[in-house]
Amino acid sequence: MKLSTKGRYGVMAMVNLALYDHEGQVALKQIAEHEGISESYLEQLIAKLRKAGLVQSIRGAQGGYKLAKSPNEISVGEILNALEGILAPVQCGDNVNCCHNSSCKVKPVWEKIHTAVNDVVFSIYLSDLIKE
Amino acid sequence: MKLSTKGRYGVMAMVNLALYDHEGQVALKQIAEHEGISESYLEQLIAKLRKAGLVQSIRGAQGGYKLAKSPNEISVGEILNALEGILAPVQCGDNVNCCHNSSCKVKPVWEKIHTAVNDVVFSIYLSDLIKE
DNA sequence: TTATACTTGACAATTTTAGTCGGAAATGGT
DNA sequence: ACCATTTCCGACTAAAATTGTCAAGTATAA
Ligand code: FES
Ligand code: FES
């Protein structure tokens, strides 16, 4: 039930982008330095965020990244979903990590956890995190 | 944010024990067969549950395991804590998986997730899972 | 005493994580 | 036109965690 660095770094990077949102794009190098993260690694993460439509890239010299939407339109849930996949403790029905038992008694537990986590992360927006 | 098989198998095994609670102890072999789990692997898991005081072992021939408390005194949270550790997405302050940033903006997010998950798992008891 | 079953610890295959690396493509500045 | 900068892409890798397996030993009921 731990988050990997993908999700952790990703949210950190997005907060960073939100902080510098008003002054145009920010180079990946800057973010990596600010957060003390490997730049090469962050590259992979932000690629996913771009494909998810959360950030926008400007190529070439003086290029960089910026948020694709306003900070109050991007939730932590979207970020984590893009990087970590579905936030369920068990994904029932994927026929490998599930019990294959028709009278499964614990499935409701996994579902409740999933719902509770989603309720939290989809109700917190970047704008909530950058104001003090 | 996925649960490992430790937690999943552990809860399944505990439900199984709760179902047969009235007829004394159950051999590990039985549980393993019922749930389709490796017996040798389950051995390690139930050892942790025993050390956590959730199950009780009866050694010798015709021995086995039984719940150490009544099903309505054992929550899913206790089981998962024993097997997976603290159920927080990020453990701030363990000085390795944390941001070391005094002005961390995301810590409240991790804390809210942790609280939400705990609220769910510590409010579901084995007795809730075995009735119907 | 003998069979059953718990207990412990070492070992190993597989998968995931957490990066690294090299180069290609785009673009603004000179 | 050229060059420095920066994104983009794919392959590769070391380390760690996961998911077991196995063998030997201990306790106890029958
Ligand atoms: S664990 Fe998914 S249905 Fe039982
Ligand atoms: S992530 Fe733990 S304090 Fe920032």
XYZ file of N, CA and C and ligand atoms in Angstrom, chain A residues 8 12, chain B residues 90-93 97-101 104-107 110, ligand 2:
52
model
N 4.861 9.946 -6.137
C 5.318 10.978 -5.213
C 6.021 12.092 -5.974
N 4.817 16.085 -6.676
C 5.746 17.155 -6.318
C 6.053 18.028 -7.529
N 2.751 7.351 1.866
C 4.115 7.852 2.047
C 4.323 8.002 3.546
N 5.462 7.526 4.038
C 5.700 7.661 5.463
C 6.646 8.818 5.695
N 6.059 9.984 5.890
C 6.865 11.186 6.061
C 7.675 11.084 7.349
N 8.944 11.423 7.228
C 9.781 11.423 8.411
C 10.661 10.200 8.544
N 12.166 7.912 2.296
C 11.108 8.008 1.301
C 10.301 9.291 1.465
N 10.974 10.351 1.788
C 10.266 11.592 2.040
C 11.041 12.738 1.413
N 10.422 13.921 1.384
C 11.007 14.971 0.552
C 12.049 15.828 1.241
N 12.242 15.686 2.533
C 13.262 16.464 3.252
C 13.066 17.961 3.059
N 11.883 18.345 2.688
C 11.655 19.750 2.403
C 10.812 20.365 3.521
N 7.172 21.415 2.707
C 6.513 20.406 1.879
C 5.030 20.724 1.738
N 4.566 20.722 0.501
C 3.174 21.087 0.261
C 2.257 19.875 0.142
N 2.838 18.714 -0.025
C 2.003 17.551 -0.320
C 1.776 16.630 0.876
N 2.516 16.819 1.926
C 2.380 15.965 3.104
C 0.928 15.838 3.560
N -0.893 13.021 1.730
C -0.586 11.657 2.164
C -1.302 11.347 3.483
S 6.757 14.011 1.280
Fe 6.931 13.746 3.427
S 7.308 15.770 4.135
Fe 7.228 16.042 1.968
